[in-house]
Amino acid sequence: MKTGDRVLISSQVTGRKDWTAATVIEVEQNPYAGIVITAKADDGEIFFEKEDMFRLLDNEVYAR
């Protein structure tokens, strides 16, 4: 994943019922946690967590 990619964020991170669409705003190599993704949801809320809590969206699935 890289900055600008469209992703889905796990409901375990957001506390919402379903996965949430967002845009990656930062990718960090954390020495303790590994790769940490920060993403801004379409409603403006920002979430961050380990990379495995995010799914990369295909262009076919979500047209920007």
PDB file of C-alpha atoms in Angstrom:
ATOM      1  CA  MET A   1       0.000   0.000   0.000  1.00  0.00           C
ATOM      2  CA  LYS A   2       1.072   3.552  -0.657  1.00  0.00           C
ATOM      3  CA  THR A   3      -0.204   7.062  -0.036  1.00  0.00           C
ATOM      4  CA  GLY A   4      -3.281   7.792  -2.147  1.00  0.00           C
ATOM      5  CA  ASP A   5      -4.458   4.164  -2.421  1.00  0.00           C
ATOM      6  CA  ARG A   6      -8.131   3.465  -1.801  1.00  0.00           C
ATOM      7  CA  VAL A   7      -8.708   0.940   0.972  1.00  0.00           C
ATOM      8  CA  LEU A   8     -11.337  -0.646   3.151  1.00  0.00           C
ATOM      9  CA  ILE A   9     -10.774  -0.449   6.906  1.00  0.00           C
ATOM     10  CA  SER A  10     -11.840  -3.335   9.124  1.00  0.00           C
ATOM     11  CA  SER A  11     -14.818  -2.777  11.398  1.00  0.00           C
ATOM     12  CA  GLN A  12     -12.549  -3.919  14.271  1.00  0.00           C
ATOM     13  CA  VAL A  13     -10.640  -0.651  13.805  1.00  0.00           C
ATOM     14  CA  THR A  14     -13.552   1.714  13.162  1.00  0.00           C
ATOM     15  CA  GLY A  15     -16.158   0.219  15.480  1.00  0.00           C
ATOM     16  CA  ARG A  16     -18.661   0.482  12.648  1.00  0.00           C
ATOM     17  CA  LYS A  17     -20.943  -2.285  11.380  1.00  0.00           C
ATOM     18  CA  ASP A  18     -19.211  -2.760   8.001  1.00  0.00           C
ATOM     19  CA  TRP A  19     -15.807  -2.165   6.424  1.00  0.00           C
ATOM     20  CA  THR A  20     -15.226   1.559   5.762  1.00  0.00           C
ATOM     21  CA  ALA A  21     -13.894   3.069   2.499  1.00  0.00           C
ATOM     22  CA  ALA A  22     -10.919   5.403   2.934  1.00  0.00           C
ATOM     23  CA  THR A  23      -7.801   6.869   1.334  1.00  0.00           C
ATOM     24  CA  VAL A  24      -4.306   6.108   2.664  1.00  0.00           C
ATOM     25  CA  ILE A  25      -2.631   9.292   3.909  1.00  0.00           C
ATOM     26  CA  GLU A  26       0.498   7.772   5.499  1.00  0.00           C
ATOM     27  CA  VAL A  27       2.441   4.504   5.518  1.00  0.00           C
ATOM     28  CA  GLU A  28       4.876   4.108   8.407  1.00  0.00           C
ATOM     29  CA  GLN A  29       7.479   1.418   9.064  1.00  0.00           C
ATOM     30  CA  ASN A  30       7.159   1.137  12.837  1.00  0.00           C
ATOM     31  CA  PRO A  31      10.072  -0.721  14.488  1.00  0.00           C
ATOM     32  CA  TYR A  32       7.738  -2.371  17.031  1.00  0.00           C
ATOM     33  CA  ALA A  33       4.451  -2.916  15.179  1.00  0.00           C
ATOM     34  CA  GLY A  34       5.625  -3.332  11.581  1.00  0.00           C
ATOM     35  CA  ILE A  35       3.836  -1.445   8.819  1.00  0.00           C
ATOM     36  CA  VAL A  36       1.202   0.964  10.159  1.00  0.00           C
ATOM     37  CA  ILE A  37      -1.339   2.516   7.797  1.00  0.00           C
ATOM     38  CA  THR A  38      -3.105   5.836   8.453  1.00  0.00           C
ATOM     39  CA  ALA A  39      -6.195   6.415   6.341  1.00  0.00           C
ATOM     40  CA  LYS A  40      -8.871   9.089   6.091  1.00  0.00           C
ATOM     41  CA  ALA A  41     -12.427   7.763   5.741  1.00  0.00           C
ATOM     42  CA  ASP A  42     -14.752   9.352   3.214  1.00  0.00           C
ATOM     43  CA  ASP A  43     -16.550  11.118   6.092  1.00  0.00           C
ATOM     44  CA  GLY A  44     -13.254  12.731   7.205  1.00  0.00           C
ATOM     45  CA  GLU A  45     -12.492  10.543  10.226  1.00  0.00           C
ATOM     46  CA  ILE A  46      -8.886   9.300  10.447  1.00  0.00           C
ATOM     47  CA  PHE A  47      -7.910   5.782  11.516  1.00  0.00           C
ATOM     48  CA  PHE A  48      -4.562   4.021  11.910  1.00  0.00           C
ATOM     49  CA  GLU A  49      -3.632   0.421  12.579  1.00  0.00           C
ATOM     50  CA  LYS A  50      -1.371  -2.400  11.408  1.00  0.00           C
ATOM     51  CA  GLU A  51      -1.456  -3.158   7.694  1.00  0.00           C
ATOM     52  CA  ASP A  52      -3.471  -6.386   8.111  1.00  0.00           C
ATOM     53  CA  MET A  53      -6.576  -4.396   9.160  1.00  0.00           C
ATOM     54  CA  PHE A  54      -6.820  -2.785   5.698  1.00  0.00           C
ATOM     55  CA  ARG A  55      -7.839  -4.187   2.308  1.00  0.00           C
ATOM     56  CA  LEU A  56      -6.706  -2.587  -0.918  1.00  0.00           C
ATOM     57  CA  LEU A  57      -9.663  -1.631  -3.119  1.00  0.00           C
ATOM     58  CA  ASP A  58      -9.581  -2.536  -6.806  1.00  0.00           C
ATOM     59  CA  ASN A  59     -10.514   0.203  -9.264  1.00  0.00           C
ATOM     60  CA  GLU A  60     -13.280  -2.091 -10.530  1.00  0.00           C
ATOM     61  CA  VAL A  61     -14.844  -2.315  -7.081  1.00  0.00           C
ATOM     62  CA  TYR A  62     -14.834   1.398  -6.253  1.00  0.00           C
ATOM     63  CA  ALA A  63     -14.809   4.094  -8.903  1.00  0.00           C
ATOM     64  CA  ARG A  64     -13.241   7.235  -7.496  1.00  0.00           C
TER      65      ARG A  64
END
